[in-house]
GROMACS .gro file of C-alpha atoms in nm:
model
  245
    1MET     CA    1   0.154   0.555  -2.832
    2THR     CA    2  -0.099   0.606  -3.098
    3GLN     CA    3  -0.109   0.271  -3.214
    4ALA     CA    4  -0.311  -0.103  -3.148
    5GLN     CA    5  -0.484   0.077  -2.942
    6PRO     CA    6  -0.930   0.206  -2.922
    7VAL     CA    7  -1.048   0.531  -3.015
    8PHE     CA    8  -1.229   0.726  -2.845
    9VAL     CA    9  -1.558   0.967  -2.969
   10LEU     CA   10  -1.649   1.217  -2.813
   11VAL     CA   11  -1.989   1.284  -2.992
   12ARG     CA   12  -2.133   1.649  -2.992
   13PRO     CA   13  -1.965   1.741  -2.663
   14GLN     CA   14  -2.070   2.050  -2.513
   15MET     CA   15  -1.800   2.241  -2.298
   16GLY     CA   16  -1.392   2.250  -2.445
   17GLU     CA   17  -1.308   2.269  -2.072
   18ASN     CA   18  -1.452   1.909  -2.088
   19ILE     CA   19  -1.271   1.791  -2.398
   20GLY     CA   20  -1.010   1.894  -2.207
   21ALA     CA   21  -1.110   1.696  -1.959
   22ALA     CA   22  -1.186   1.387  -2.172
   23ALA     CA   23  -0.777   1.389  -2.339
   24ARG     CA   24  -0.624   1.461  -2.006
   25ALA     CA   25  -0.797   1.102  -1.860
   26MET     CA   26  -0.720   0.986  -2.169
   27LEU     CA   27  -0.380   1.040  -2.234
   28ASN     CA   28  -0.352   0.953  -1.797
   29PHE     CA   29  -0.413   0.594  -1.915
   30GLY     CA   30  -0.152   0.607  -2.259
   31LEU     CA   31  -0.466   0.656  -2.498
   32ALA     CA   32  -0.403   0.927  -2.683
   33ARG     CA   33  -0.646   0.878  -2.976
   34MET     CA   34  -0.887   1.137  -3.010
   35ARG     CA   35  -1.196   1.206  -3.219
   36LEU     CA   36  -1.477   1.504  -3.208
   37VAL     CA   37  -1.823   1.469  -3.337
   38ASP     CA   38  -1.965   1.831  -3.441
   39PRO     CA   39  -1.861   2.033  -3.133
   40ARG     CA   40  -2.079   2.234  -3.001
   41ASP     CA   41  -1.855   2.552  -2.987
   42GLY     CA   42  -1.608   2.475  -3.279
   43TRP     CA   43  -1.292   2.340  -3.301
   44PRO     CA   44  -0.988   2.424  -3.269
   45ASN     CA   45  -1.100   2.545  -2.860
   46PRO     CA   46  -0.868   2.734  -2.601
   47LYS     CA   47  -1.091   2.582  -2.291
   48ALA     CA   48  -0.957   2.220  -2.438
   49VAL     CA   49  -0.683   2.349  -2.435
   50ALA     CA   50  -0.605   2.457  -2.107
   51MET     CA   51  -0.799   2.254  -1.937
   52ALA     CA   52  -0.602   1.970  -2.082
   53SER     CA   53  -0.290   2.043  -2.006
   54GLY     CA   54   0.029   1.814  -2.128
   55ALA     CA   55  -0.226   1.590  -2.256
   56ALA     CA   56  -0.305   1.874  -2.549
   57GLY     CA   57  -0.025   1.885  -2.723
   58LYS     CA   58  -0.023   1.500  -2.763
   59VAL     CA   59  -0.364   1.436  -2.767
   60LEU     CA   60  -0.594   1.770  -2.925
   61ASP     CA   61  -0.378   1.906  -3.129
   62PHE     CA   62  -0.423   1.520  -3.366
   63ALA     CA   63  -0.797   1.501  -3.290
   64GLY     CA   64  -0.973   1.409  -3.641
   65VAL     CA   65  -1.318   1.646  -3.657
   66PHE     CA   66  -1.685   1.506  -3.810
   67PRO     CA   67  -1.981   1.618  -3.901
   68THR     CA   68  -2.131   1.259  -3.820
   69VAL     CA   69  -2.073   0.947  -3.575
   70PRO     CA   70  -2.099   0.760  -3.932
   71ASP     CA   71  -1.822   0.944  -4.050
   72ALA     CA   72  -1.603   0.893  -3.763
   73VAL     CA   73  -1.664   0.566  -3.702
   74SER     CA   74  -1.627   0.422  -4.098
   75ASP     CA   75  -1.274   0.240  -4.055
   76CYS     CA   76  -1.378   0.115  -3.751
   77ALA     CA   77  -1.501  -0.248  -3.729
   78TYR     CA   78  -1.668  -0.316  -3.378
   79VAL     CA   79  -1.825   0.010  -3.266
   80PHE     CA   80  -1.939   0.091  -2.864
   81ALA     CA   81  -2.135   0.352  -2.715
   82THR     CA   82  -2.158   0.347  -2.365
   83THR     CA   83  -2.543   0.412  -2.206
   84ALA     CA   84  -2.593   0.498  -1.856
   85ARG     CA   85  -2.968   0.478  -1.969
   86GLY     CA   86  -3.141   0.132  -2.156
   87ARG     CA   87  -3.204   0.302  -2.496
   88ASP     CA   88  -3.471  -0.113  -2.553
   89LEU     CA   89  -3.255  -0.201  -2.830
   90THR     CA   90  -3.062  -0.488  -2.834
   91LYS     CA   91  -2.735  -0.513  -2.792
   92PRO     CA   92  -2.472  -0.687  -2.615
   93ILE     CA   93  -2.459  -0.486  -2.219
   94MET     CA   94  -2.099  -0.455  -2.156
   95THR     CA   95  -1.896  -0.290  -1.834
   96PRO     CA   96  -1.618  -0.156  -1.910
   97GLU     CA   97  -1.400  -0.461  -1.770
   98ARG     CA   98  -1.535  -0.645  -2.008
   99ALA     CA   99  -1.512  -0.418  -2.291
  100MET     CA  100  -1.186  -0.305  -2.296
  101GLU     CA  101  -1.112  -0.651  -2.262
  102HIS     CA  102  -1.307  -0.724  -2.590
  103ALA     CA  103  -1.117  -0.431  -2.745
  104ARG     CA  104  -0.768  -0.580  -2.667
  105ALA     CA  105  -0.895  -0.937  -2.858
  106LEU     CA  106  -0.986  -0.698  -3.138
  107ILE     CA  107  -0.741  -0.514  -3.179
  108ALA     CA  108  -0.503  -0.760  -3.093
  109SER     CA  109  -0.660  -0.976  -3.480
  110GLY     CA  110  -0.580  -0.673  -3.613
  111GLN     CA  111  -0.936  -0.466  -3.632
  112LYS     CA  112  -0.986  -0.179  -3.561
  113VAL     CA  113  -1.208  -0.040  -3.228
  114ALA     CA  114  -1.379   0.303  -3.156
  115VAL     CA  115  -1.609   0.376  -2.818
  116LEU     CA  116  -1.833   0.685  -2.800
  117PHE     CA  117  -1.958   0.924  -2.579
  118GLY     CA  118  -2.245   1.176  -2.562
  119PRO     CA  119  -2.333   1.492  -2.478
  120GLU     CA  120  -2.247   1.636  -2.167
  121ARG     CA  121  -2.675   1.720  -2.142
  122THR     CA  122  -2.837   1.409  -2.307
  123GLY     CA  123  -2.637   1.088  -2.359
  124LEU     CA  124  -2.566   0.970  -2.688
  125GLU     CA  125  -2.968   0.887  -2.833
  126ASN     CA  126  -3.049   0.612  -3.039
  127PRO     CA  127  -2.957   0.691  -3.365
  128ASP     CA  128  -2.644   0.727  -3.216
  129ILE     CA  129  -2.622   0.394  -3.034
  130VAL     CA  130  -2.787   0.220  -3.322
  131ARG     CA  131  -2.447   0.235  -3.509
  132ALA     CA  132  -2.253   0.049  -3.239
  133ASN     CA  133  -2.222  -0.324  -3.166
  134ALA     CA  134  -2.236  -0.277  -2.880
  135ILE     CA  135  -2.325  -0.081  -2.523
  136ILE     CA  136  -2.143   0.071  -2.236
  137SER     CA  137  -2.270   0.021  -1.906
  138ILE     CA  138  -2.084   0.223  -1.595
  139PRO     CA  139  -2.267   0.079  -1.310
  140VAL     CA  140  -2.335   0.378  -1.055
  141ASN     CA  141  -2.647   0.504  -0.862
  142ALA     CA  142  -2.933   0.379  -0.979
  143GLU     CA  143  -3.042   0.715  -0.785
  144PHE     CA  144  -2.762   0.954  -0.987
  145PRO     CA  145  -2.675   0.826  -1.346
  146SER     CA  146  -2.515   1.070  -1.492
  147LEU     CA  147  -2.206   1.112  -1.505
  148ASN     CA  148  -1.908   1.388  -1.666
  149LEU     CA  149  -1.817   1.326  -1.991
  150GLY     CA  150  -1.438   1.330  -1.871
  151GLN     CA  151  -1.554   1.055  -1.571
  152ALA     CA  152  -1.704   0.858  -1.805
  153VAL     CA  153  -1.394   0.932  -2.092
  154LEU     CA  154  -1.111   0.768  -1.711
  155LEU     CA  155  -1.316   0.499  -1.638
  156CYS     CA  156  -1.351   0.291  -1.947
  157ALA     CA  157  -0.929   0.459  -1.968
  158TYR     CA  158  -0.827   0.370  -1.703
  159GLU     CA  159  -0.999  -0.002  -1.776
  160TRP     CA  160  -0.810  -0.023  -2.080
  161MET     CA  161  -0.478   0.002  -1.924
  162ARG     CA  162  -0.590  -0.227  -1.626
  163GLN     CA  163  -0.599  -0.500  -1.877
  164ASP     CA  164  -0.223  -0.455  -1.959
  165SER     CA  165  -0.026  -0.361  -1.691
  166ASP     CA  166   0.155  -0.608  -1.447
  167ARG     CA  167   0.110  -0.438  -1.154
  168PRO     CA  168   0.041  -0.589  -0.855
  169ALA     CA  169  -0.274  -0.570  -0.613
  170GLU     CA  170  -0.070  -0.468  -0.380
  171VAL     CA  171   0.267  -0.388  -0.279
  172LEU     CA  172   0.402  -0.319   0.044
  173GLU     CA  173   0.622   0.014   0.004
  174LEU     CA  174   0.970  -0.077   0.263
  175ALA     CA  175   1.072   0.327   0.264
  176GLY     CA  176   1.422   0.189   0.257
  177THR     CA  177   1.403  -0.069   0.476
  178GLU     CA  178   1.292  -0.452   0.462
  179LEU     CA  179   1.140  -0.740   0.654
  180ALA     CA  180   1.218  -0.855   0.934
  181PRO     CA  181   1.276  -1.199   0.961
  182ALA     CA  182   1.095  -1.449   1.126
  183ILE     CA  183   1.416  -1.457   1.415
  184GLU     CA  184   1.436  -1.132   1.508
  185VAL     CA  185   1.018  -1.103   1.505
  186GLU     CA  186   1.098  -1.360   1.747
  187ARG     CA  187   1.306  -1.215   1.965
  188LEU     CA  188   1.120  -0.929   1.978
  189GLY     CA  189   0.775  -1.185   2.112
  190ASP     CA  190   1.056  -1.270   2.399
  191HIS     CA  191   1.100  -0.925   2.512
  192PHE     CA  192   0.763  -0.823   2.546
  193GLU     CA  193   0.726  -1.143   2.739
  194GLU     CA  194   0.985  -1.069   2.919
  195ARG     CA  195   0.908  -0.694   3.042
  196LEU     CA  196   0.480  -0.828   3.017
  197GLU     CA  197   0.632  -1.147   3.362
  198GLU     CA  198   0.762  -0.894   3.534
  199ALA     CA  199   0.544  -0.618   3.477
  200GLY     CA  200   0.252  -0.886   3.605
  201PHE     CA  201   0.046  -0.849   3.314
  202PHE     CA  202   0.009  -1.271   3.257
  203PHE     CA  203  -0.283  -1.294   3.541
  204PRO     CA  204  -0.440  -1.571   3.592
  205ALA     CA  205  -0.159  -1.785   3.567
  206THR     CA  206  -0.495  -2.029   3.455
  207LYS     CA  207  -0.450  -1.788   3.120
  208ALA     CA  208  -0.119  -1.644   3.116
  209GLU     CA  209  -0.037  -1.946   2.805
  210GLY     CA  210  -0.314  -1.820   2.603
  211MET     CA  211  -0.251  -1.456   2.639
  212LYS     CA  212   0.096  -1.556   2.521
  213LEU     CA  213  -0.010  -1.745   2.169
  214ASN     CA  214  -0.270  -1.423   2.112
  215LEU     CA  215   0.014  -1.187   2.162
  216ARG     CA  216   0.240  -1.411   1.896
  217ASN     CA  217  -0.030  -1.440   1.722
  218LEU     CA  218  -0.059  -0.995   1.758
  219TRP     CA  219   0.310  -1.002   1.623
  220SER     CA  220   0.273  -1.249   1.380
  221ARG     CA  221   0.008  -1.024   1.150
  222MET     CA  222   0.166  -0.700   1.163
  223PRO     CA  223   0.472  -0.685   0.867
  224LEU     CA  224   0.715  -0.552   1.079
  225THR     CA  225   1.029  -0.379   0.889
  226ARG     CA  226   1.339  -0.386   1.054
  227ALA     CA  227   1.373   0.004   1.188
  228ASP     CA  228   0.915  -0.128   1.347
  229VAL     CA  229   1.175  -0.396   1.574
  230GLN     CA  230   1.435  -0.126   1.641
  231THR     CA  231   1.162   0.078   1.769
  232LEU     CA  232   1.018  -0.133   1.959
  233HIS     CA  233   1.278  -0.287   2.118
  234GLY     CA  234   1.400   0.042   2.197
  235ALA     CA  235   1.049   0.152   2.349
  236LEU     CA  236   1.081  -0.173   2.647
  237ARG     CA  237   1.414  -0.083   2.771
  238GLN     CA  238   1.316   0.317   2.764
  239ILE     CA  239   1.065   0.222   2.964
  240LEU     CA  240   1.206   0.010   3.212
  241ARG     CA  241   1.515   0.229   3.246
  242ARG     CA  242   1.285   0.526   3.375
  243ARG     CA  243   1.150   0.273   3.588
  244ASP     CA  244   1.460   0.116   3.704
  245GLY     CA  245   1.644   0.507   3.708
   0.00000   0.00000   0.00000
């Protein structure tokens, strides 16, 4: 898991719980390379381990600890710095999506990549950011731009995994059944028309054809399963039995 992925560097993190949350978020999305720069409460930190849950043995146990940002990124060819605020520094500014896309390309070419995340209270400072090649700016509410450390890590980690995911954007969970073929939907439409005709629904006669077309269009818009079709047929039959009983 630790091959061919960026290093996430937490710069002067303050709370062990946030380090643990960051580790957990990383592992959620297949990342395990964490480095810490001068953690406020020292290292190792039992609160980080408790918060990380199952990520402790796979992320925290192998986290490197460094005194300064230059030390932490000395072996990296390209460094991103996450910040929500403009810093009056001339650098490319990327969304997390674009940054992780670029990171994948760099890593595929054999380069080491790091992503810096700042301390909870202040975020990254200019002396940290000047070490970076580009800035990651997460689109947030301008009136409330502050993100929790774990949240910022999660967003970048999510974009990292998403770049390599072949999971479709939408799937239909069929819960043990299957979509009804067109002929079954057609027969359901016939059944509804028959019962509605008996009930005098298609009135006045001049509007009947348009009303029937609307109903057929309704069925075609629905991703009906075979179970759905059987349920609706059964409902119509029961209504008829109660009416005639």
